[in-house]
XYZ file of C-alpha atoms in Angstrom:
346
model
C 22.312 -63.931 249.553
C 25.620 -62.375 247.847
C 27.978 -65.343 246.551
C 31.581 -64.687 246.203
C 32.960 -65.941 243.066
C 36.692 -64.792 243.275
C 37.410 -68.569 243.963
C 40.495 -69.628 241.471
C 42.086 -72.509 240.902
C 45.953 -72.118 241.655
C 47.513 -74.474 239.402
C 50.930 -73.785 241.017
C 53.525 -70.856 241.827
C 54.098 -68.519 238.587
C 57.660 -69.787 238.771
C 56.614 -73.523 238.545
C 55.788 -73.807 234.945
C 55.920 -72.060 231.716
C 55.704 -72.613 227.999
C 59.183 -72.343 226.856
C 62.627 -74.046 227.744
C 63.007 -75.765 231.006
C 59.659 -74.724 232.537
C 58.029 -75.859 229.135
C 55.152 -78.311 228.876
C 57.787 -81.124 228.005
C 59.194 -80.581 231.609
C 55.970 -80.231 233.491
C 55.976 -84.191 234.183
C 58.945 -83.805 236.383
C 57.472 -81.958 238.969
C 53.885 -82.875 238.639
C 53.377 -86.633 238.058
C 50.036 -86.298 236.943
C 51.094 -84.580 233.576
C 52.389 -87.845 232.647
C 48.812 -89.601 232.839
C 47.025 -91.358 230.445
C 43.992 -89.152 230.280
C 45.610 -85.862 229.640
C 44.235 -82.646 227.960
C 44.180 -80.952 225.362
C 43.450 -83.413 222.499
C 42.975 -83.609 218.847
C 39.272 -84.165 218.111
C 38.871 -86.308 215.118
C 35.175 -85.497 214.100
C 34.859 -88.762 211.976
C 35.894 -90.868 214.853
C 33.461 -89.333 217.559
C 30.436 -91.344 218.877
C 27.113 -89.037 218.061
C 24.764 -89.067 220.814
C 21.382 -87.371 222.289
C 22.451 -85.991 225.969
C 20.055 -84.396 228.173
C 19.761 -80.674 227.504
C 22.808 -78.466 229.534
C 20.963 -76.563 232.180
C 22.422 -72.834 232.520
C 21.398 -70.911 235.540
C 22.455 -67.373 236.074
C 24.557 -66.898 232.752
C 22.373 -63.812 231.873
C 22.821 -61.940 234.929
C 25.303 -59.519 235.235
C 27.921 -59.520 238.033
C 27.883 -57.022 240.618
C 31.846 -56.829 240.236
C 33.765 -58.384 237.905
C 37.739 -58.183 237.795
C 40.462 -59.136 235.231
C 43.760 -60.297 236.377
C 46.830 -61.163 234.392
C 48.245 -63.917 236.700
C 51.565 -64.416 234.533
C 50.255 -67.641 232.644
C 46.938 -66.315 231.325
C 44.412 -63.426 232.032
C 41.515 -64.530 234.601
C 38.062 -63.375 234.926
C 36.675 -63.282 238.679
C 33.081 -62.228 239.571
C 31.048 -61.290 242.662
C 27.487 -61.734 241.759
C 24.139 -61.970 243.521
C 23.319 -65.126 241.647
C 26.216 -67.738 241.056
C 26.204 -69.033 237.765
C 25.767 -72.648 237.259
C 25.769 -75.494 234.640
C 24.449 -79.110 234.926
C 22.508 -81.635 232.663
C 24.344 -83.015 229.596
C 27.137 -85.345 230.373
C 27.247 -84.086 233.921
C 26.025 -85.567 237.166
C 25.133 -82.946 239.522
C 25.520 -79.216 239.573
C 28.607 -77.309 238.711
C 29.518 -73.608 240.100
C 31.320 -71.138 238.497
C 34.898 -70.499 239.444
C 36.621 -68.448 236.859
C 37.491 -67.975 233.118
C 40.574 -67.615 231.401
C 42.139 -67.902 227.956
C 44.941 -69.224 225.806
C 46.221 -67.739 222.434
C 49.180 -68.382 219.945
C 51.630 -65.839 218.484
C 49.783 -65.412 215.348
C 46.263 -66.233 214.167
C 47.056 -69.459 212.678
C 47.058 -71.276 216.334
C 46.717 -70.925 219.923
C 43.724 -72.898 221.176
C 44.744 -76.037 223.046
C 41.905 -78.668 221.814
C 42.080 -79.225 218.210
C 39.426 -80.152 215.611
C 40.474 -82.213 212.926
C 44.108 -81.237 213.439
C 42.774 -77.506 212.993
C 43.992 -75.051 215.722
C 41.993 -71.732 216.397
C 43.713 -68.479 217.154
C 42.324 -68.546 220.855
C 40.238 -70.653 223.099
C 38.103 -69.534 226.157
C 38.299 -71.768 229.005
C 34.939 -71.417 231.539
C 35.780 -73.445 234.751
C 33.322 -74.682 237.133
C 33.612 -77.151 240.241
C 30.773 -79.789 241.396
C 29.043 -77.774 244.076
C 28.960 -80.719 246.484
C 32.892 -80.188 246.745
C 32.474 -76.664 248.283
C 35.083 -75.016 246.188
C 37.688 -75.491 243.405
C 40.576 -76.547 245.425
C 38.831 -79.364 247.136
C 37.228 -80.346 243.797
C 40.879 -80.986 242.176
C 40.567 -84.460 244.633
C 37.748 -85.977 242.860
C 37.437 -87.406 239.359
C 34.189 -85.566 238.659
C 35.200 -82.294 240.386
C 35.350 -79.745 237.425
C 33.927 -79.315 234.178
C 35.354 -76.792 231.805
C 33.147 -75.105 229.088
C 35.570 -74.367 226.049
C 34.935 -71.890 223.235
C 37.145 -71.238 220.229
C 37.497 -68.053 218.674
C 37.835 -67.196 214.712
C 39.296 -64.188 213.409
C 36.543 -61.858 212.132
C 36.809 -58.312 209.860
C 34.856 -56.214 212.381
C 35.636 -56.065 216.273
C 33.203 -57.999 218.733
C 31.338 -55.206 220.462
C 30.727 -57.708 223.357
C 34.519 -57.414 224.280
C 34.970 -53.760 223.603
C 35.400 -53.074 227.492
C 37.480 -56.163 227.956
C 40.288 -55.763 225.103
C 40.539 -51.912 226.848
C 41.215 -53.509 230.193
C 43.936 -55.439 229.057
C 46.096 -52.503 228.472
C 45.662 -52.120 232.443
C 46.877 -55.581 233.296
C 50.015 -55.812 230.965
C 52.179 -56.538 233.765
C 52.067 -59.745 235.821
C 49.802 -59.754 238.818
C 47.911 -56.473 237.866
C 44.165 -56.566 238.021
C 41.343 -54.012 236.754
C 37.807 -53.850 237.472
C 35.059 -53.552 234.695
C 32.913 -50.340 234.814
C 30.194 -52.397 233.047
C 30.419 -56.004 234.244
C 29.301 -58.578 231.483
C 27.224 -61.656 232.044
C 28.600 -64.935 230.840
C 26.251 -65.033 228.308
C 27.685 -61.897 226.863
C 30.977 -63.576 226.291
C 30.240 -67.002 224.838
C 28.368 -68.209 221.790
C 25.095 -68.504 221.141
C 24.962 -72.337 219.888
C 24.952 -74.436 223.317
C 23.388 -77.464 221.823
C 26.316 -78.769 219.554
C 29.334 -79.877 221.406
C 32.101 -82.437 222.202
C 32.665 -83.973 225.373
C 35.273 -86.084 226.850
C 37.065 -87.014 230.015
C 40.343 -85.221 230.720
C 42.403 -82.964 232.578
C 43.860 -79.674 233.264
C 45.948 -78.189 230.890
C 48.566 -76.590 233.085
C 50.215 -78.266 236.302
C 49.014 -80.407 238.306
C 47.189 -81.529 235.308
C 44.894 -83.180 237.418
C 42.560 -86.025 235.670
C 39.378 -84.486 237.201
C 37.800 -82.466 234.161
C 34.684 -83.314 232.280
C 35.436 -81.262 228.961
C 32.691 -79.777 226.978
C 33.864 -78.143 223.417
C 31.290 -76.141 221.766
C 31.364 -76.465 218.053
C 30.161 -72.969 217.197
C 33.299 -70.220 217.602
C 33.121 -66.831 218.796
C 34.278 -64.318 216.528
C 36.918 -61.538 217.509
C 39.238 -59.315 214.963
C 42.859 -59.478 214.587
C 43.564 -56.509 216.519
C 41.372 -57.828 219.356
C 43.294 -61.074 219.725
C 46.447 -59.217 219.229
C 45.891 -57.273 222.363
C 46.033 -60.716 224.505
C 49.755 -61.191 223.068
C 50.768 -57.715 224.442
C 50.188 -59.194 228.203
C 53.648 -60.079 229.983
C 54.357 -62.906 231.984
C 56.398 -63.415 235.590
C 59.566 -62.508 234.011
C 58.363 -59.572 232.266
C 58.608 -61.060 228.404
C 55.743 -60.846 226.190
C 52.877 -63.609 226.921
C 53.042 -64.453 223.171
C 51.691 -68.068 223.478
C 50.206 -70.161 226.386
C 48.917 -73.455 225.161
C 49.851 -76.964 225.850
C 50.528 -79.595 222.816
C 48.057 -82.205 222.197
C 48.125 -85.046 224.416
C 47.460 -88.928 223.325
C 43.530 -89.674 223.331
C 44.540 -93.345 224.507
C 41.406 -95.409 225.239
C 38.889 -92.549 225.703
C 35.752 -91.918 223.558
C 34.906 -88.534 222.130
C 31.004 -87.916 222.367
C 29.283 -85.525 220.156
C 25.979 -84.208 221.108
C 23.645 -83.445 218.146
C 19.924 -82.827 217.583
C 19.955 -85.740 214.934
C 17.824 -88.660 216.292
C 20.463 -91.464 216.982
C 19.022 -94.651 217.235
C 20.524 -96.920 219.594
C 20.740 -100.574 218.218
C 20.643 -103.568 220.828
C 23.175 -106.057 219.574
C 21.699 -108.752 222.005
C 18.317 -108.802 220.121
C 18.051 -111.456 217.022
C 18.411 -109.598 213.913
C 15.416 -109.659 211.475
C 15.870 -111.974 208.458
C 17.276 -110.306 205.545
C 14.886 -109.435 202.987
C 14.643 -111.250 199.860
C 16.311 -110.032 196.517
C 13.897 -107.641 195.057
C 12.187 -106.482 197.754
C 12.234 -102.612 198.530
C 13.730 -102.026 201.971
C 12.701 -98.582 202.003
C 9.147 -99.743 202.270
C 9.723 -101.915 205.325
C 8.527 -101.300 208.803
C 6.064 -98.792 207.668
C 3.729 -99.390 210.667
C 0.757 -100.064 208.412
C -1.399 -103.305 208.884
C -0.143 -105.968 206.216
C -2.616 -106.178 203.042
C -3.042 -109.673 201.588
C -1.920 -109.504 197.945
C -1.935 -112.148 195.292
C 1.473 -113.228 194.603
C 3.065 -113.441 191.066
C 3.256 -116.644 189.715
C 6.656 -118.231 190.162
C 8.477 -118.019 186.996
C 9.895 -121.472 187.625
C 6.327 -122.690 187.240
C 6.288 -121.164 183.701
C 9.318 -122.976 182.968
C 8.300 -126.539 184.239
C 4.960 -126.084 182.425
C 6.166 -125.383 179.032
C 7.233 -128.826 178.002
C 4.023 -130.542 178.640
C 2.180 -127.658 176.815
C 4.388 -128.201 173.691
C 3.754 -132.242 174.012
C 0.112 -131.796 174.122
C 0.227 -129.634 170.955
C 2.268 -132.170 169.204
C 0.002 -134.974 170.152
C -3.035 -132.898 168.826
C -0.981 -132.288 165.586
C -0.231 -136.131 165.096
C -3.986 -137.081 165.569
C -5.046 -134.557 163.053
C -2.522 -135.719 160.338
C -3.383 -139.345 160.971
C -7.122 -138.691 160.481
C -6.159 -136.906 157.156
C -4.202 -139.943 156.176
C -6.992 -142.178 156.543
C -9.451 -139.954 154.318
C -6.886 -140.050 151.669
C -6.667 -143.833 151.657
C -10.532 -144.249 151.660
C -10.498 -141.738 148.465
C -7.957 -143.954 146.669
C -9.874 -147.292 147.043
C -13.026 -145.591 145.697
């Protein structure tokens, strides 16, 4: 069965928002109330303030299948990739409850290579960021998923600059020249699979609950930010900056400033073994001074050993031993004195 994946999340009409002036991010909340919410994206992730966890493995289906048809579209805000495929890519597992189906992918970038990503890691912005958008399968499509708090998940990948071109993006970059103007589309001759466009390490990632980063800023997104960056050359990233927005101006930047974290907790999935501590259980007694805690809880049966004598016992025993020795010396002197007296008499 052929699955049509042309579904695109329409965040709003092209004239409704932008990234500068009266249409810029600071004015989005005037028309879209959700943009002033308390759980907005993007955020700055402090790697020292995350909670390390061992989540179930993410399950990727159809990521390695080349679509039958893939189109690249400049929608005036970014460049969007939609697909038609025999196999619908899906993701599940990890922090997700249920199966999420591919909708589209798009990009965010900046004026130069020092910034452009939306989420930040330890106050560091990357030159570009990829968002692969999925909707929860039970909600049928991306539009209706916006009405549910767990409606969407976005797989986010950061880019770093490499001295060499990334060959997996060769046709992609060439097609950008065909969609410079707003609302232009171009098909791929050799459609890439999702696996071709993303990083290889899909185990280490940050995840948190947030929102769309463009109007209507709906707080319905489970964000999964992968730690390993994708490498592109400066020239490849520069090609995105040649696109034009709705007004025909260069789309040199299209990222939203970071939003307050608020009461949210960012999780970091790792392959390290994380021990959960039950605070309700009674803690074992602290080992006495001098015990090597590295050897506690070895799991080996205890072996009875002879305890060393208490040094205090030695202290208590010392005075009695000295007294006994003095008594013996006095007796010996008394005997010698008696012998001396007897010899004087005779």
